[in-house]
CSV table of C-alpha atoms in Angstrom, one decimal:
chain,number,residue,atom,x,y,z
A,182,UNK,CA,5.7,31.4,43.1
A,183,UNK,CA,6.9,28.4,41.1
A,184,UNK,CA,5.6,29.8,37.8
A,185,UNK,CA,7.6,33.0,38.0
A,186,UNK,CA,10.3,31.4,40.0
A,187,UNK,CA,10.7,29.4,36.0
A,188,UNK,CA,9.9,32.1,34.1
A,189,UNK,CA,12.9,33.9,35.5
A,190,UNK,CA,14.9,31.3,34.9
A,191,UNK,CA,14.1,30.9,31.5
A,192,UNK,CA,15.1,34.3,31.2
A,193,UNK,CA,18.3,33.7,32.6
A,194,UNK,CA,19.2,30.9,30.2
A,195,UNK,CA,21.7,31.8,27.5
A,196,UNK,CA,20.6,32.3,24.3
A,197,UNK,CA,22.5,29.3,22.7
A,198,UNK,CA,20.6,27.0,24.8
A,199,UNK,CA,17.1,28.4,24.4
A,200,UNK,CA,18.4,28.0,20.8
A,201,UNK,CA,18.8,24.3,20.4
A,202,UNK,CA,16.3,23.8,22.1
A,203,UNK,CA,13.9,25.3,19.5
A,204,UNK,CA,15.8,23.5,16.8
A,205,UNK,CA,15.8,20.3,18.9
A,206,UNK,CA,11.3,20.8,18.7
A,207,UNK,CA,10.8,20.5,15.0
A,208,UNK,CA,13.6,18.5,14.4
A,209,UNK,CA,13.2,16.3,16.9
A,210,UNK,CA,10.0,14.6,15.9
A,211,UNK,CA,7.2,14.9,14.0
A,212,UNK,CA,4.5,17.5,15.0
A,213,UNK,CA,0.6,16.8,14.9
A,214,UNK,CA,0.8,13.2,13.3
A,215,UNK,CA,-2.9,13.6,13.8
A,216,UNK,CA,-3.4,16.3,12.2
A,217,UNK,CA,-1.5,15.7,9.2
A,218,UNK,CA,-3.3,12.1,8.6
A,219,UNK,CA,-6.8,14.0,8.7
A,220,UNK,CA,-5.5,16.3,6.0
A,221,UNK,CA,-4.0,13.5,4.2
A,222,UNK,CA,-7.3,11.4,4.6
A,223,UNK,CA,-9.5,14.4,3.6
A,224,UNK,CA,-7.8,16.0,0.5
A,225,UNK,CA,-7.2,12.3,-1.4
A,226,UNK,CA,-11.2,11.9,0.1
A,227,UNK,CA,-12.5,15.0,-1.3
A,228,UNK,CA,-10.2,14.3,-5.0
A,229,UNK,CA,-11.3,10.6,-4.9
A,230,UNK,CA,-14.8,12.3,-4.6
A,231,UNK,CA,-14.4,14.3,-7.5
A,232,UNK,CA,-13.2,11.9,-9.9
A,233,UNK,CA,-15.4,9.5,-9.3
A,234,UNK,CA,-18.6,11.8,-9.4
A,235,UNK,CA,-17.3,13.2,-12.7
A,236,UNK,CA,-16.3,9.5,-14.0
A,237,UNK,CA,-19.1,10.0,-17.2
A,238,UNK,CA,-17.9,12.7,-18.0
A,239,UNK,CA,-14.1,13.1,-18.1
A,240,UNK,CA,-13.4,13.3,-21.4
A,241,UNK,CA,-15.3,16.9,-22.1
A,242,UNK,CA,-13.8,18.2,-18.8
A,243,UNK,CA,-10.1,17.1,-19.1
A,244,UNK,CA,-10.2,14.6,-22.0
A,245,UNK,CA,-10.2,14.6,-26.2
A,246,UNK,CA,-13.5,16.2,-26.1
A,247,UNK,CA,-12.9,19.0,-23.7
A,248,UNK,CA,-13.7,22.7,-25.1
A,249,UNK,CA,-10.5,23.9,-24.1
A,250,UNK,CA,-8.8,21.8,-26.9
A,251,UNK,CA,-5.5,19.9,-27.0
A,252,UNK,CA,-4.2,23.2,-29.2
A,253,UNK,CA,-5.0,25.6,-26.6
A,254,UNK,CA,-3.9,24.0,-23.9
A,255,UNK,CA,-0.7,23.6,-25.1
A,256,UNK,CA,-0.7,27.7,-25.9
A,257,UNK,CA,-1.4,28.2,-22.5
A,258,UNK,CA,1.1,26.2,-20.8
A,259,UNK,CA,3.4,27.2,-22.9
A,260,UNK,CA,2.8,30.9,-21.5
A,261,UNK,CA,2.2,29.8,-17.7
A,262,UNK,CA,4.6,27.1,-17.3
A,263,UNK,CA,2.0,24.6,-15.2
A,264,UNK,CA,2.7,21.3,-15.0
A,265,UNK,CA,0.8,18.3,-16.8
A,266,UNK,CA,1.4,15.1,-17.9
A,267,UNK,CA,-1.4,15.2,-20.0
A,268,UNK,CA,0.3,17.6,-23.2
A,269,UNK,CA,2.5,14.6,-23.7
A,270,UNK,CA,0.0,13.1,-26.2
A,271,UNK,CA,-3.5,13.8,-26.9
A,272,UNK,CA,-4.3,9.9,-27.2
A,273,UNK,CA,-7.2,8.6,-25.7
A,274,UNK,CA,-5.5,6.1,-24.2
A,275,UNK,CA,-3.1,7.9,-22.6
A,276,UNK,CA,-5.9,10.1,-20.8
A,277,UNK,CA,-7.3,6.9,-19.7
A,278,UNK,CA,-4.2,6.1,-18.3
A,279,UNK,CA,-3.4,9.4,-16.1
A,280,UNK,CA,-6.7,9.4,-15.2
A,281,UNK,CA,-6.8,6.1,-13.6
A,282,UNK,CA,-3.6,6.5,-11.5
A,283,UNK,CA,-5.0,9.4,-10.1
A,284,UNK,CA,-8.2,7.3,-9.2
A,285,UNK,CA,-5.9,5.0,-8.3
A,286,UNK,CA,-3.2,7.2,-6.1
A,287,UNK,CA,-6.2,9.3,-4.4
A,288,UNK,CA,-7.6,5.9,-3.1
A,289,UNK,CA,-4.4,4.4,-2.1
A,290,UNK,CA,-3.2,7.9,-0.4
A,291,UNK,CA,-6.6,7.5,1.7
A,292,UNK,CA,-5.6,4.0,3.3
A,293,UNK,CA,-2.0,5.2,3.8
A,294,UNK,CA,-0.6,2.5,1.5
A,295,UNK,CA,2.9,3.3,0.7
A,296,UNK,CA,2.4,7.6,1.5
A,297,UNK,CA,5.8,8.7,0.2
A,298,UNK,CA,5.4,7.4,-3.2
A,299,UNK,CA,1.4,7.6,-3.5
A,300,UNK,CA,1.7,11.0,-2.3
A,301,UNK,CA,4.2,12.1,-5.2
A,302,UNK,CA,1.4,10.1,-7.4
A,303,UNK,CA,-1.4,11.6,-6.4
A,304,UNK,CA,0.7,15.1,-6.9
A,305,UNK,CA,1.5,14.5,-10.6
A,306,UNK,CA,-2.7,13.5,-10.8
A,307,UNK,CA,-3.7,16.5,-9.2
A,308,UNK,CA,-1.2,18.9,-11.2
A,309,UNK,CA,-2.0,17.5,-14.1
A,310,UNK,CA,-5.9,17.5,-14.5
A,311,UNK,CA,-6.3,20.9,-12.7
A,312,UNK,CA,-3.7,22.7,-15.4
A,313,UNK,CA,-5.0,20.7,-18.4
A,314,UNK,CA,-8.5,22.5,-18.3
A,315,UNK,CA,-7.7,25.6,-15.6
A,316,UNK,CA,-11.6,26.8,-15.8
A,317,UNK,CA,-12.5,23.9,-14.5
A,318,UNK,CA,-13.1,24.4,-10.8
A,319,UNK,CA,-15.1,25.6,-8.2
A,320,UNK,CA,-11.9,27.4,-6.0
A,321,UNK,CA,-11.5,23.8,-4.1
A,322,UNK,CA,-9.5,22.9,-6.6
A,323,UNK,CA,-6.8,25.8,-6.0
A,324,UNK,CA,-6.8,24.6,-2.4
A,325,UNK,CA,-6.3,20.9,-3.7
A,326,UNK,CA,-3.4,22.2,-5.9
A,327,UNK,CA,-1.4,23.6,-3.5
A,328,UNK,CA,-2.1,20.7,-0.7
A,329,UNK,CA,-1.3,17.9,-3.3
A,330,UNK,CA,2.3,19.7,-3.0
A,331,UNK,CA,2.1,20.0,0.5
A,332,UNK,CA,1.4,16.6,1.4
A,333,UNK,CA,4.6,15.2,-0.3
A,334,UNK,CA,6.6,16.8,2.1
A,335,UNK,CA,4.5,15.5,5.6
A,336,UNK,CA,4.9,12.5,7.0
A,337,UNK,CA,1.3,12.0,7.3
A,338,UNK,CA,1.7,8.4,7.4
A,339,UNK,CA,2.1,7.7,11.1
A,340,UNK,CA,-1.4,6.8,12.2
A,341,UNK,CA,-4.5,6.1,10.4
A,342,UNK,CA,-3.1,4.3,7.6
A,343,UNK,CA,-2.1,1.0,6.5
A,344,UNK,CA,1.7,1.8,6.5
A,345,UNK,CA,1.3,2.6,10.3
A,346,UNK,CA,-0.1,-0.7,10.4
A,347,UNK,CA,2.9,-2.3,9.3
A,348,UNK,CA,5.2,-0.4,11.3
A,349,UNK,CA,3.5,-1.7,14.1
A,350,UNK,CA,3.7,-5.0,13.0
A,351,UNK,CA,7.1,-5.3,12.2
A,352,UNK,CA,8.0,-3.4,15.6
A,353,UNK,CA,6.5,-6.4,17.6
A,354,UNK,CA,8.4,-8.8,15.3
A,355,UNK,CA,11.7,-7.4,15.8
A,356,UNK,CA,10.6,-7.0,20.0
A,357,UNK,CA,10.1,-11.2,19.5
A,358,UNK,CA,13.5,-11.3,18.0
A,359,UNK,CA,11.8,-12.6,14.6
A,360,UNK,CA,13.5,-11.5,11.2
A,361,UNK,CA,11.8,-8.9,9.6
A,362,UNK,CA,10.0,-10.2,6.5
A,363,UNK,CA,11.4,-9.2,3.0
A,364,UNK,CA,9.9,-6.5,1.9
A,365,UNK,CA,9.8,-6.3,-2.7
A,366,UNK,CA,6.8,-4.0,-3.1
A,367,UNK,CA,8.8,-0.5,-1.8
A,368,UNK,CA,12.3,-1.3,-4.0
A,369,UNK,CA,9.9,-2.5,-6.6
A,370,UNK,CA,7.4,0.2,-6.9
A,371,UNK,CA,10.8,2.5,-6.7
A,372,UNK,CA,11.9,1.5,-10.0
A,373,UNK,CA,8.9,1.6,-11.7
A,374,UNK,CA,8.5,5.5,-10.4
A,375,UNK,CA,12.5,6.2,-12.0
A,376,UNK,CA,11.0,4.9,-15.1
A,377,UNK,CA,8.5,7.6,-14.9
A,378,UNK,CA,10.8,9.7,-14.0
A,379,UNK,CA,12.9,9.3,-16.9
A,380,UNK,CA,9.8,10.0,-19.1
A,381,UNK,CA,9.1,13.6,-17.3
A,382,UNK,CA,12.6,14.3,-18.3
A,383,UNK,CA,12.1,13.5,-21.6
A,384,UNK,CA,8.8,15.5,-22.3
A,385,UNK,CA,9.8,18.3,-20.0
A,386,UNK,CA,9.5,20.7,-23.0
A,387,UNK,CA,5.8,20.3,-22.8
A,388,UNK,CA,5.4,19.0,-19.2
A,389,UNK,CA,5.4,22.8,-17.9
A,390,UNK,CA,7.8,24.4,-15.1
A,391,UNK,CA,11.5,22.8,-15.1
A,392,UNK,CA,11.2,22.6,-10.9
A,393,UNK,CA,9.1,20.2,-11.0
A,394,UNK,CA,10.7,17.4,-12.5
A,395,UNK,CA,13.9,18.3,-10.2
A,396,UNK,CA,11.5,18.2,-7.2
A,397,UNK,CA,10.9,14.5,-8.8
A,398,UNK,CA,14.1,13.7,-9.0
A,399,UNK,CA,15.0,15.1,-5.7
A,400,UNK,CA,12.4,12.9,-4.3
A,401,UNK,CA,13.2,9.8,-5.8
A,402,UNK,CA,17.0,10.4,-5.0
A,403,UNK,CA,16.6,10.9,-1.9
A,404,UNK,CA,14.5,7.8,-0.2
A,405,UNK,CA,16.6,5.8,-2.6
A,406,UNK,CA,19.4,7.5,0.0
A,407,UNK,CA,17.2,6.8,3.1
A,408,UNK,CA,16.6,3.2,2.1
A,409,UNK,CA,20.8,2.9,1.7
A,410,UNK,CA,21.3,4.3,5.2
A,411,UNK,CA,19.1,3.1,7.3
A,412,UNK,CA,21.1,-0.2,6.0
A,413,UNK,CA,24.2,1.0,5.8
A,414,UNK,CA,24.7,3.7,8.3
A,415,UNK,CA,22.2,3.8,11.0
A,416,UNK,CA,23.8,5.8,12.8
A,417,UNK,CA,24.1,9.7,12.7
A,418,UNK,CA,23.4,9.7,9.2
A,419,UNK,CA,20.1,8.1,10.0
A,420,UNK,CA,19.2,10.7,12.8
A,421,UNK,CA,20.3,13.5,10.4
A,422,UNK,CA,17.8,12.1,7.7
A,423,UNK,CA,15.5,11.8,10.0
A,424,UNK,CA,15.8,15.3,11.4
A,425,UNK,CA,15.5,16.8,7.7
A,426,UNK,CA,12.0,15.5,7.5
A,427,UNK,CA,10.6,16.1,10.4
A,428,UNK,CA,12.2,19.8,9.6
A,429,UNK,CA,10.5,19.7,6.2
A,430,UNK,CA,7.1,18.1,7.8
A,431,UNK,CA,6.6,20.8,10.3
A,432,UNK,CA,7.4,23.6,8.6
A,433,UNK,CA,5.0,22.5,5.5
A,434,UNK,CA,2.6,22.0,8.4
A,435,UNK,CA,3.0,25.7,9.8
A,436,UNK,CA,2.7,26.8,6.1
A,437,UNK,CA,-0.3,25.3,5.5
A,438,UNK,CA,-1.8,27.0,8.7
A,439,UNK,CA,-0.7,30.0,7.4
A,440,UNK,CA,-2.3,29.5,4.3
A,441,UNK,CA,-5.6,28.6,5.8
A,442,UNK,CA,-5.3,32.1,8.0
A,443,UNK,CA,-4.5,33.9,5.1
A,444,UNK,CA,-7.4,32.5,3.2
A,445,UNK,CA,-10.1,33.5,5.7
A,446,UNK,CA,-8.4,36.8,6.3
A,447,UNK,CA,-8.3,38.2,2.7
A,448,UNK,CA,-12.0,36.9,2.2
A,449,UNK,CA,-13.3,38.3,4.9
A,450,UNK,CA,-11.9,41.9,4.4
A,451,UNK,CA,-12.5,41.5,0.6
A,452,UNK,CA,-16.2,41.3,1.9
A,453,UNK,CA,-16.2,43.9,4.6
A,454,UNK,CA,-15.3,45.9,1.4
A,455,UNK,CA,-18.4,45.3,-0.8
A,456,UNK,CA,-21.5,47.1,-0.7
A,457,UNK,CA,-24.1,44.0,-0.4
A,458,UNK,CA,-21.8,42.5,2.7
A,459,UNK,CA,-22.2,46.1,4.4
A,460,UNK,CA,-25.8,45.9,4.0
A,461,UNK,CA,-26.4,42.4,4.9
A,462,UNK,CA,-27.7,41.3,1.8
A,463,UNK,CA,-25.3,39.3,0.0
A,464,UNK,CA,-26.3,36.0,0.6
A,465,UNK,CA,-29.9,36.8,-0.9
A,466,UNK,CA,-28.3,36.8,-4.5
A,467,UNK,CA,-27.0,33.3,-4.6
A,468,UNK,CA,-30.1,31.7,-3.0
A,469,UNK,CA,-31.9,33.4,-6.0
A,470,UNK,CA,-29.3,31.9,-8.7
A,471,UNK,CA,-30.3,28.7,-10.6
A,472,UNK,CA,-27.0,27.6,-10.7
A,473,UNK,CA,-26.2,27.6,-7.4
A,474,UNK,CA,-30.0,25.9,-6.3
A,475,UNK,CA,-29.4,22.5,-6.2
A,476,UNK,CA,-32.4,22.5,-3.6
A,477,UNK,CA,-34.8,25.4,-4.7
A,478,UNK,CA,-37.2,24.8,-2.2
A,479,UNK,CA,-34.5,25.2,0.3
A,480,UNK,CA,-32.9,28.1,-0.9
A,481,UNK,CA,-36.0,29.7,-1.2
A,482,UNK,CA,-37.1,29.0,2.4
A,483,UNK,CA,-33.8,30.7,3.4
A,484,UNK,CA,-33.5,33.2,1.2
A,485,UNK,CA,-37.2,34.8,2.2
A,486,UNK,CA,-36.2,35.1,5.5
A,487,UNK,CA,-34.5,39.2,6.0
A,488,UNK,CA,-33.1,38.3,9.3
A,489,UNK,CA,-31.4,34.7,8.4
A,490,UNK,CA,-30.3,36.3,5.6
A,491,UNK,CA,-28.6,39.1,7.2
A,492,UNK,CA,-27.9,37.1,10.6
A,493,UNK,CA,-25.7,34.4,8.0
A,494,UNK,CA,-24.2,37.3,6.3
A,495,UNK,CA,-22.7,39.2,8.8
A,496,UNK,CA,-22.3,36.2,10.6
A,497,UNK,CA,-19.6,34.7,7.6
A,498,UNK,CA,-17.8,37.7,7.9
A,499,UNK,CA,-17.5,38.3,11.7
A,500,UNK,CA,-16.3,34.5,11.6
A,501,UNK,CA,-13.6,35.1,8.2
A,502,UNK,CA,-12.2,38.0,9.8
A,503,UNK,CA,-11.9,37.1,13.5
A,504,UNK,CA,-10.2,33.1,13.0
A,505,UNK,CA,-6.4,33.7,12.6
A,506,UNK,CA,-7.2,35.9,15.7
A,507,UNK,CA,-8.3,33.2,17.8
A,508,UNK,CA,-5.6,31.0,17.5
A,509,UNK,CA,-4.6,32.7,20.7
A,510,UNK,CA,-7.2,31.4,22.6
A,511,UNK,CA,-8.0,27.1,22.3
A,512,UNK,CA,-11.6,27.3,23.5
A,513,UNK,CA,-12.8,30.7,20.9
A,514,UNK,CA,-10.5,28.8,18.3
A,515,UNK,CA,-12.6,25.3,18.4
A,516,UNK,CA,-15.6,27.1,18.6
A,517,UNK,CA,-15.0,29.1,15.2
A,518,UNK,CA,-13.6,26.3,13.6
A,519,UNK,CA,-17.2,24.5,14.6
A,520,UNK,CA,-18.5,27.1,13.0
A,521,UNK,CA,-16.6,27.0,10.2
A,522,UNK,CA,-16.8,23.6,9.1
A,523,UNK,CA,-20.9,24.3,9.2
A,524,UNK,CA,-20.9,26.9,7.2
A,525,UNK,CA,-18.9,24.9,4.7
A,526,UNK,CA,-21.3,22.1,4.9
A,527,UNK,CA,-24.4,24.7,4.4
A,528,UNK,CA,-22.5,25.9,0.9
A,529,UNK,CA,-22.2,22.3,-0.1
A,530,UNK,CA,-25.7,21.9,0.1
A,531,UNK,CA,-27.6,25.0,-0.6
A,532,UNK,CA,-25.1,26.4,-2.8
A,533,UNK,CA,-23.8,23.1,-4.7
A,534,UNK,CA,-20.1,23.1,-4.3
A,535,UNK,CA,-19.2,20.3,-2.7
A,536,UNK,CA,-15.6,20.2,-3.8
A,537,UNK,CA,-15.3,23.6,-2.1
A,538,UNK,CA,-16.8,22.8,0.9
A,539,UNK,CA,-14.9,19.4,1.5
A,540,UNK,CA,-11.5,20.9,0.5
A,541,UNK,CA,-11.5,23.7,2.9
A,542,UNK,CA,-12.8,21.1,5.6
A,543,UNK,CA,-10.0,19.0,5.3
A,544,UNK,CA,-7.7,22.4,5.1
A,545,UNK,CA,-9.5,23.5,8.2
A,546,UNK,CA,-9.1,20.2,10.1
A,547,UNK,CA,-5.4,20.8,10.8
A,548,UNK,CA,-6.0,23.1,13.6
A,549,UNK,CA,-8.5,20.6,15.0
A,550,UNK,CA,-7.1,19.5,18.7
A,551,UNK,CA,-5.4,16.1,19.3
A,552,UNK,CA,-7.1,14.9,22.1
A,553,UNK,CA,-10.9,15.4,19.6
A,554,UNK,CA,-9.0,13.4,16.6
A,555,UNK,CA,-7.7,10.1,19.4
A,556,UNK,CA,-11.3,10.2,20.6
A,557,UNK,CA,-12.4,10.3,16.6
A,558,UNK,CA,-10.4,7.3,16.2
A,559,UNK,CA,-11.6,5.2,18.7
A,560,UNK,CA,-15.2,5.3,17.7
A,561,UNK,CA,-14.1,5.1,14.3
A,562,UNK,CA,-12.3,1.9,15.2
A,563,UNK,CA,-14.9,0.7,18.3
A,564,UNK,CA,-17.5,1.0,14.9
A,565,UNK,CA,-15.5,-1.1,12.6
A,566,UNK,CA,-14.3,-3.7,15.0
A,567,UNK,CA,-18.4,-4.2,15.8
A,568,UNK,CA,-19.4,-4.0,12.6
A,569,UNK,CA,-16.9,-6.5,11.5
A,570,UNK,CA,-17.2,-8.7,14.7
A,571,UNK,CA,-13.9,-8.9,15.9
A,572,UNK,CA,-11.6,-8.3,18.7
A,573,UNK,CA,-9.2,-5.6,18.3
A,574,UNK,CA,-6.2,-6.2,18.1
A,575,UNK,CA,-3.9,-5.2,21.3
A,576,UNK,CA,-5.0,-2.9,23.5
A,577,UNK,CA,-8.1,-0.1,22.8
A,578,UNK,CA,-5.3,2.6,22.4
A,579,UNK,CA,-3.4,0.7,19.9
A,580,UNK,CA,-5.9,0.0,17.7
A,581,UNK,CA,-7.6,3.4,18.4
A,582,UNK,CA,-4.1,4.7,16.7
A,583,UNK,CA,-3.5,6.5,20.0
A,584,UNK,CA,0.3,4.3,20.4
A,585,UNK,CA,1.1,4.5,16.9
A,586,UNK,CA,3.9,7.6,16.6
A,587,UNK,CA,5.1,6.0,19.1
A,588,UNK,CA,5.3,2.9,17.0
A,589,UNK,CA,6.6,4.5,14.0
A,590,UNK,CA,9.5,5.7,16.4
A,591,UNK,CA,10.4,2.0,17.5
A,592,UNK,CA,10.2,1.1,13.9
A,593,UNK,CA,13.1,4.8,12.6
A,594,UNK,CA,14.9,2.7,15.2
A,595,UNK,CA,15.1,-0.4,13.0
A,596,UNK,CA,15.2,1.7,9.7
A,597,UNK,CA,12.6,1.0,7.0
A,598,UNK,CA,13.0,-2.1,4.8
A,599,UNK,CA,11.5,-0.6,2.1
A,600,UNK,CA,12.7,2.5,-1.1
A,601,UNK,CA,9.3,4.2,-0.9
A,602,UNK,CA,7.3,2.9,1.7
């Protein structure tokens, strides 16, 4: 009786009320900090990945020595507009250079260090190898593309990461009544990215679409503005900020969902389409490729099994085809994304793409469930304090991450001390 009893009178509110009080959810806070810091953590993780593992042999996949030239390159971007730093000169040097920031930024955006900045860094990396050679990829890298863009907007800081960390820290200092320390790294590394900044502007001819350097600029501007009002005008201008970007944070969040839905969905009617997928046969091809046998033996052993074969290949597409319907239903939902991740963990192995497979992992986790990713990270931090041989810190939650949004709300309170960070 109490249910229905508020269901009615749900129904009887006005409309203006129901209203703000949907604007008053995603602008209110920040949804699934979690979430986004698993995306965050996995995307720079799978890049970081990537670079590394290609490390020898940079230079013929993005570098001088790549087969798609300097010349052509520059053709095609001047027909599709991508972005990349790396047409400003075809200097060694300077390929070094981009390269390592985006070693650099990927690594950094993994610990949390500074994730406003480091994620605009690791952006310009990502968007600028992935357009210099665009047949270079394994279809992760489209994922990582449009994620690198994504994660700009999130405030996938809040736990896990080293600027949640110092939130915390300087909320217990300003609970003790201590000063807050002076903070040079975040105004510092804020000038050295306008100086950047003024060097996209300057190449833009050959740097690609004219959005992106005003997205940079935009950017810049504006945490040059939040650092100014959280000083100057804590008050309602600081709330309005702060509503804008926990606006912009959820609705990049819902968009990414989508994305993920929409990326199951076409691939698995795409397949329902195909001939070999109607027959249950499609996965026998693959197994039998050299190219995509980095364990023949393996692939062999699966492949000359009928049943597995047709068992994982109706299998992938019952799975593609029913997700973004069971988003409805929490239990079916975490049970296909299980599933999911497995099968993307099977490809990296008996197929070879591990870029793939980690990318649309780390897509996948953001419909993982909170109360999975705080008991993740108290094993993850009950393993490191053991390993290391310490205490923790405060209390099991805190240093699990469990308090820390509400942590990073004591320290919006105070206002950040730093431009970037």
């Amino acid at each position: 009786m109490s249910t229905s009893h508020a269901t009615r009178a749900r129904a009887r509110e006005p409309f203006d009320r129901r209203l703000a009080r949907g604007v008053q959810a995603v602008t209110g806070r920040t949804l699934a900090p979690y979430q986004s810091a698993i995306v965050r953590i996995g995307f720079s993780l799978t890049w970081l990945i990537f670079l590394l593992r290609e490390l020898p042999h940079r230079h013929l996949l993005y570098g001088p020595e790549a087969p798609w030239s300097f010349e052509l390159a520059q053709r095609l971007i001047a027909d599709n507009r991508a972005f990349t730093v790396l047409l400003w000169s075809d200097g060694r040097l300077w390929f070094e250079l981009v390269y390592g920031l985006a070693v650099l930024s990927a690594a950094l955006l993994l610990v949390g260090w500074r994730t406003r900045a480091v994620s605009v860094v690791f952006m310009v990396g990502v968007l600028s190898l992935l357009n210099r050679s665009v047949f270079v990829g394994d279809g992760g890298d489209n994922v990582l593309h449009l994620v690198s863009i994504y994660l700009v907007f999130t405030r996938c800081g809040q736990v896990w990461s080293l600027d949640a960390r110092r939130a915390a820290r300087e909320a217990r200092a300003a609970e003790a009544g201590r000063a807050p320390r002076r903070d040079v790294v975040g105004p510092l590394l804020w000038v050295v990215l306008g100086g950047f900044l003024l060097a996209v502007t300057w190449f833009s001819d050959v740097s690609g679409e004219w959005w992106v350097p005003v997205l940079l600029w935009v950017l810049w501007l504006g945490n040059g503005l939040w650092w100014l009002v959280c000083r100057l005008a804590p008050g309602e201008p600081r709330t309005l900020l702060d509503a804008l970007a926990n606006l912009a944070h959820n609705a990049v969040l819902a968009v990414l969902m989508v994305e993920v839905c929409l990326i199951y969905a076409t691939a698995g009617w795409y397949k329902i389409q195909g001939s070999r997928w109607q027959e249950g046969t499609a996965l026998f091809y693959p197994l039998h490729l050299d190219y995509f046998s980095p364990w023949p033996a393996l692939s062999e052993l699966l492949g000359a099994s009928g049943i597995m074969v047709m068992l994982l290949t109706y299998g992938t597409v019952i799975v593609q085809v029913a997700f973004p319907f069971t988003l409805f239903n929490r239990k079916v939902k975490n049970v296909l994304l299980v599933v999911m991740m497995m099968e993307h963990a099977g490809i990296a192995v008996l197929l070879g793409l591990p870029v793939f497979s980690l990318a649309m992992i780390s897509a996948d986790a953001v419909f993982l469930p909170t109360a999975f990713l705080v008991w993740l990270g108290a094993r993850v931090a009950g393993g490191r304090d053991r390993l290391l041989k310490r205490t923790p810190a405060g209390s099991s939650a805190e240093s699990a991450g469990e308090a820390l949004p509400e942590q990073r709300r004591t320290d919006e309170e105070h206002g950040p001390r730093t431009l970037v960070g």
